[in-house]
Coordinates of C-alpha atoms and ligand atoms in Angstrom, one line a residue:
X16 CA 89.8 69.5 118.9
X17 CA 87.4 67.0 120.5
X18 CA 88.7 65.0 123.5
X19 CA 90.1 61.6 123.1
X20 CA 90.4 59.5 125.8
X21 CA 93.9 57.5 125.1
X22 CA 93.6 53.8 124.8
X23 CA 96.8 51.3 125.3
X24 CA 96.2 47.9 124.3
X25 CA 98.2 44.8 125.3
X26 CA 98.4 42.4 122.8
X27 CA 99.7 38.7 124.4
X28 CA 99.8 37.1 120.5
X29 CA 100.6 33.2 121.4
X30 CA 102.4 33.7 124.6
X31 CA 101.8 32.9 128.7
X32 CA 100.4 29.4 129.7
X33 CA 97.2 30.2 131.9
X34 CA 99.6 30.4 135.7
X35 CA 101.5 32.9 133.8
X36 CA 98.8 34.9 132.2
X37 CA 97.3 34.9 135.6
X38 CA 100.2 36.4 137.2
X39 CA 100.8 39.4 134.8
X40 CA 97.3 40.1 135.1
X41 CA 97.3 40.0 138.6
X42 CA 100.4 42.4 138.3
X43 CA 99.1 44.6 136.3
X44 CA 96.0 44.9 137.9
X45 CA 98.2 45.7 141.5
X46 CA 99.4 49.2 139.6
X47 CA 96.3 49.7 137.0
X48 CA 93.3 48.8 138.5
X49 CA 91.4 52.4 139.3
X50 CA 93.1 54.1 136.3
X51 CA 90.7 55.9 134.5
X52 CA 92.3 58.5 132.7
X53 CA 93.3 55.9 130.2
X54 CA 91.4 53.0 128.7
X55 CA 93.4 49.8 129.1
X56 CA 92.7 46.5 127.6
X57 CA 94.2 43.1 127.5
X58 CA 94.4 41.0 125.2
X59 CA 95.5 37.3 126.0
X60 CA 95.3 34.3 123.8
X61 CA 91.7 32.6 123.9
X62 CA 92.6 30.1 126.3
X63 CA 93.6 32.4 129.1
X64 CA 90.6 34.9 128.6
X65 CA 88.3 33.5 131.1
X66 CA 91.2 33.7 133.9
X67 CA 92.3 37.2 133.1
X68 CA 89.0 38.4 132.8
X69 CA 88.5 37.1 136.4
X70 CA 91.3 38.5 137.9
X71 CA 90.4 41.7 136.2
X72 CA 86.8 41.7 137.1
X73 CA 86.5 43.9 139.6
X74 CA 88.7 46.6 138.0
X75 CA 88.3 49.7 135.3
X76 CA 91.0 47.4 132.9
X77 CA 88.7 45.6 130.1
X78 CA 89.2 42.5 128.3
X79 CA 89.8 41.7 124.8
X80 CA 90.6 38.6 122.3
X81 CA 93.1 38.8 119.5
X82 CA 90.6 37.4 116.9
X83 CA 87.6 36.1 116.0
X84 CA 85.0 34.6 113.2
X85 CA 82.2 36.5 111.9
X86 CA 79.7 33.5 112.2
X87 CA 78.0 32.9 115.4
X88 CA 77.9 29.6 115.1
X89 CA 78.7 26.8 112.7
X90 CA 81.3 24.1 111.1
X91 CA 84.0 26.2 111.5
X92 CA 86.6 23.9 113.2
X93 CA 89.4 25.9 115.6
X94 CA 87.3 29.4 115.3
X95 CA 85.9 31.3 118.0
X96 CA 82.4 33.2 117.3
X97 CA 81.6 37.0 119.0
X98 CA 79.3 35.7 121.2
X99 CA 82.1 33.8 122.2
X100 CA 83.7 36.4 123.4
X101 CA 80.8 38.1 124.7
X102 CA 80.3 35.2 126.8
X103 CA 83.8 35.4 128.5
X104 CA 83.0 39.7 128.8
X105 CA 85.0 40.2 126.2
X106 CA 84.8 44.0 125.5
X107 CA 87.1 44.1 122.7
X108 CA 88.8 42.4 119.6
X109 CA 91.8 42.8 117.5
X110 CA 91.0 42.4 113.7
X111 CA 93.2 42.3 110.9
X112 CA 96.4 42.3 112.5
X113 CA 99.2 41.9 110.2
X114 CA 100.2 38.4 111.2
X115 CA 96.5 37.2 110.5
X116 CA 96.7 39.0 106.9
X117 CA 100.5 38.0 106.2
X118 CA 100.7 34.5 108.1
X119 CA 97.3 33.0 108.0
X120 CA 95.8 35.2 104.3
X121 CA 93.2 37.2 106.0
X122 CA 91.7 39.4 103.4
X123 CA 89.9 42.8 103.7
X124 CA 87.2 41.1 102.7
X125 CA 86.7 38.9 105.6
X126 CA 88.3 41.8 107.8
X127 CA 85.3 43.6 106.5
X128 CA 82.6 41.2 107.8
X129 CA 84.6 40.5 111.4
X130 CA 84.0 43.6 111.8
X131 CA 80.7 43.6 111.2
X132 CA 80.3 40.8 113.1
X133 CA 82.3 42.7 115.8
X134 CA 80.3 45.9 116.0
X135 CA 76.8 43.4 116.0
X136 CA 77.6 41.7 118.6
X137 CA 78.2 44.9 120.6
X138 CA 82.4 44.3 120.8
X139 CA 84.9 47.2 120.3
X140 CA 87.2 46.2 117.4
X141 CA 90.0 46.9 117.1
X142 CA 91.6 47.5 112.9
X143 CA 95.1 46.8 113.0
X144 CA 96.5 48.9 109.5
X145 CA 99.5 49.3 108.4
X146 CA 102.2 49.5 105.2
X147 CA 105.0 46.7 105.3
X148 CA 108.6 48.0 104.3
X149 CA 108.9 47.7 100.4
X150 CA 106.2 49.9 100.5
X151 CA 107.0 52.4 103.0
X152 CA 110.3 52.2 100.9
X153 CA 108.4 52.8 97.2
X154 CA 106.5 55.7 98.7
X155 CA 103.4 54.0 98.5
X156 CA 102.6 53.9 102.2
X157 CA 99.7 56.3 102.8
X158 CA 98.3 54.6 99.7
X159 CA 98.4 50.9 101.4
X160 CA 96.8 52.6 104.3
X161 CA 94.1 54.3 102.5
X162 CA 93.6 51.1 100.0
X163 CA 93.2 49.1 103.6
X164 CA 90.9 51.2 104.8
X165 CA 88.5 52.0 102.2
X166 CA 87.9 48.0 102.0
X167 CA 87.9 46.5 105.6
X168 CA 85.5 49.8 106.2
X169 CA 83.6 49.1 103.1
X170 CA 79.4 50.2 104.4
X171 CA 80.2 50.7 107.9
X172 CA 79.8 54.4 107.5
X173 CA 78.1 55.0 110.5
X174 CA 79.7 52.6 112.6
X175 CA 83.4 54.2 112.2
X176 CA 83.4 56.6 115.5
X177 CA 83.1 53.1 117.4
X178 CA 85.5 51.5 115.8
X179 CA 89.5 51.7 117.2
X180 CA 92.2 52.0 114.3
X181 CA 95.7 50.4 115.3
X182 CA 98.3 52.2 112.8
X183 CA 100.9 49.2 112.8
X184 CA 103.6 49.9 110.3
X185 CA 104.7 46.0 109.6
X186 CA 108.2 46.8 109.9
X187 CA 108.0 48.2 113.2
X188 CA 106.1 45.5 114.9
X189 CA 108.6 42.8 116.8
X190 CA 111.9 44.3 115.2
X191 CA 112.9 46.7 117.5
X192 CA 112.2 50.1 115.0
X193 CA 109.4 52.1 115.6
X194 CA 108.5 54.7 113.4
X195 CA 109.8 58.0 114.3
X196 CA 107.3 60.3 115.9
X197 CA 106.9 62.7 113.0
X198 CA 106.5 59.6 111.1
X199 CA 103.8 58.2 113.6
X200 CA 101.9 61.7 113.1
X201 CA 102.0 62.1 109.4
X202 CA 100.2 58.8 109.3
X203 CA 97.5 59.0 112.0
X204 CA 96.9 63.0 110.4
X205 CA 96.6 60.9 107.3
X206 CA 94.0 57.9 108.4
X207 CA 91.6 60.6 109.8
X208 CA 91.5 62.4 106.6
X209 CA 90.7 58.9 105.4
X210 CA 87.7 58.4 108.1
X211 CA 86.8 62.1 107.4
X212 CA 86.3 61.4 103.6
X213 CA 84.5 57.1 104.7
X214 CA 82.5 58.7 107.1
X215 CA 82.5 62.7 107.9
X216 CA 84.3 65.1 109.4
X217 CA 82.3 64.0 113.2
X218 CA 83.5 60.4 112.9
X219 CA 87.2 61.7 111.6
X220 CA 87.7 63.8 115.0
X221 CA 86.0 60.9 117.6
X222 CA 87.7 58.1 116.4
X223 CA 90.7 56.8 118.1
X224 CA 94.2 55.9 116.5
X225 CA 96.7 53.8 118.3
X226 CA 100.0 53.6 116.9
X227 CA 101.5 50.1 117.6
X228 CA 105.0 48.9 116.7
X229 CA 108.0 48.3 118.8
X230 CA 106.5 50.9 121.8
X231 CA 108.9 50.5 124.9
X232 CA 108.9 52.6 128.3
X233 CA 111.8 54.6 126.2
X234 CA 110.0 55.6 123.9
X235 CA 106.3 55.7 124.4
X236 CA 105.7 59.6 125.7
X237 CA 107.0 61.3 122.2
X238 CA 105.1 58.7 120.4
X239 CA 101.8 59.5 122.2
X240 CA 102.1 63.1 122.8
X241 CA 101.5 63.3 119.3
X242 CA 98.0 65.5 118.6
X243 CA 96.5 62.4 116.3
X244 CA 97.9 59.3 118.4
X245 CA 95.6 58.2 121.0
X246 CA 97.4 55.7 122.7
X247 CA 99.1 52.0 121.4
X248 CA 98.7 48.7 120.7
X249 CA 101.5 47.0 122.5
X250 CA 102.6 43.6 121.6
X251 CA 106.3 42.7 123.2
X252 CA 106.2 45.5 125.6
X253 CA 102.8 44.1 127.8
X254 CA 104.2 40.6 128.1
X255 CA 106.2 42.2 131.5
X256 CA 104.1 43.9 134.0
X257 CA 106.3 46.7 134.6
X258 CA 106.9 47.4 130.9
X259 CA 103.4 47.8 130.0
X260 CA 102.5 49.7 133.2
X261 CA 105.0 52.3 132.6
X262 CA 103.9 52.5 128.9
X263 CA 100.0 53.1 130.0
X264 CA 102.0 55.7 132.8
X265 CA 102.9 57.7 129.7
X266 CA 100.2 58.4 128.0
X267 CA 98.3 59.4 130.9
Ligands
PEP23 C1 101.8 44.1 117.7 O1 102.0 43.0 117.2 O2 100.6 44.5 117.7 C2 102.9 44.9 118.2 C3 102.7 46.2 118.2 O3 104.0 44.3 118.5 P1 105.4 44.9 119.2 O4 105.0 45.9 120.2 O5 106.1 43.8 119.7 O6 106.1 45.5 118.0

């Protein structure tokens, strides 16, 4: 099997004024800042990326935003373009998460060109998937993930090894249940026979799968020792320092 390094990815979502995202960075940093066994990025709301990034700078942790538009430029009143991000050394982005596509009607089809936009402007994204419950529920889970896939990938055969998949199942993320394991596994097995049959059997065994909903200290070793999870996207768990470091501690 080819190696993967893990990946654990804080995501902020609308939380911690710029004094407070200053201090869990700098927290963080106090515990993470050599580690290299892992790749760890944070991801704080748009208005605190230029402060975290700073207090990060000199460190192996990268920076990421939780969003984006694909323009660079434009009449696009309250968006933020890639080279944006590049500007602030943004390294990542977060694209499609399920509160963009549930709460504010993001489509694979504009998932499809942020990502383009994404790759073009030389930022990791990050493709949050994932089934909400009435489908898990129905059976049709692997078949929301597929369907999800097969459109926000649409032409970007050749980009897919750079591309980082979140598996977020919706009914795991901010409730407190997180798939089981075995759950966890059967989906991420699944996703890379998805990428295997988008883009190739090379692309399938490079690219990385984070599981992300409800991952805790508790519960974060079983979930990642899992042969296709490669690491998590965090949400509640990385707004406290010590939760998120212990999280990033085991995967390592
Ligand atoms: C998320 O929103 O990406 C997430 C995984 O949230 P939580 O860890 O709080 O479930």
């Amino acid at each position: 099997m080819k190696f993967r390094k893990k990946i654990i990815a804080g995501n902020w979502k609308m939380n911690k004024t710029l004094a407070d995202a200053e201090n869990l960075a700098s927290a963080i940093k106090l515990d993470l800042a050599d580690c290299r066994e892992v790749d760890v990025v944070l991801c704080p709301p748009f208005t605190a990326l230029k402060t975290v990034g700073e207090v990060i700078a000199d460190t192996h942790i990268k920076l990421g935003a939780q969003n984006m538009h694909w323009e660079t430029s434009g009449a696009f009143t309250g968006e933020i373009s890639p080279a944006m991000l590049r500007d602030l050394f943004c390294r990542y982005v977060i694209i499609g998460h399920s509160e963009r596509r549930s709460i504010f009607g993001e489509t694979d089809a504009m998932i499809n060109r942020k990502l383009r936009a994404a790759l073009a402007a030389n930022l990791t994204p990050i493709l949050c998937v994932g089934e909400a419950l009435q489908e898990r529920d129905s059976g049709r889970a692997v078949d929301v993930v597929r369907q999800q896939l097969t459109a926000d990938l649409d032409g970007l055969k050749d980009e897919a090894k750079s591309i980082v998949i979140a598996y977020e199942p919706v009914w795991a993320i901010g409730t407190g249940r997180t798939a089981t394991p075995e759950q966890a596994q059967e989906m991420h097995a699944h996703i890379r026979g998805v990428i295997s049959e988008l883009a190739g059997e090379e692309a399938a065994s490079a690219v990385r799968i984070q599981y992300g909903g409800s991952v805790k200290p508790s519960n974060a070793a079983e979930i990642f020792r899992q042969p296709d999870v490669d690491g998590g996207l965090i949400g509640g768990a990385s707004l406290e320092a010590r939760s998120f470091v212990e999280i990033v501690k085991a995967s390592g």
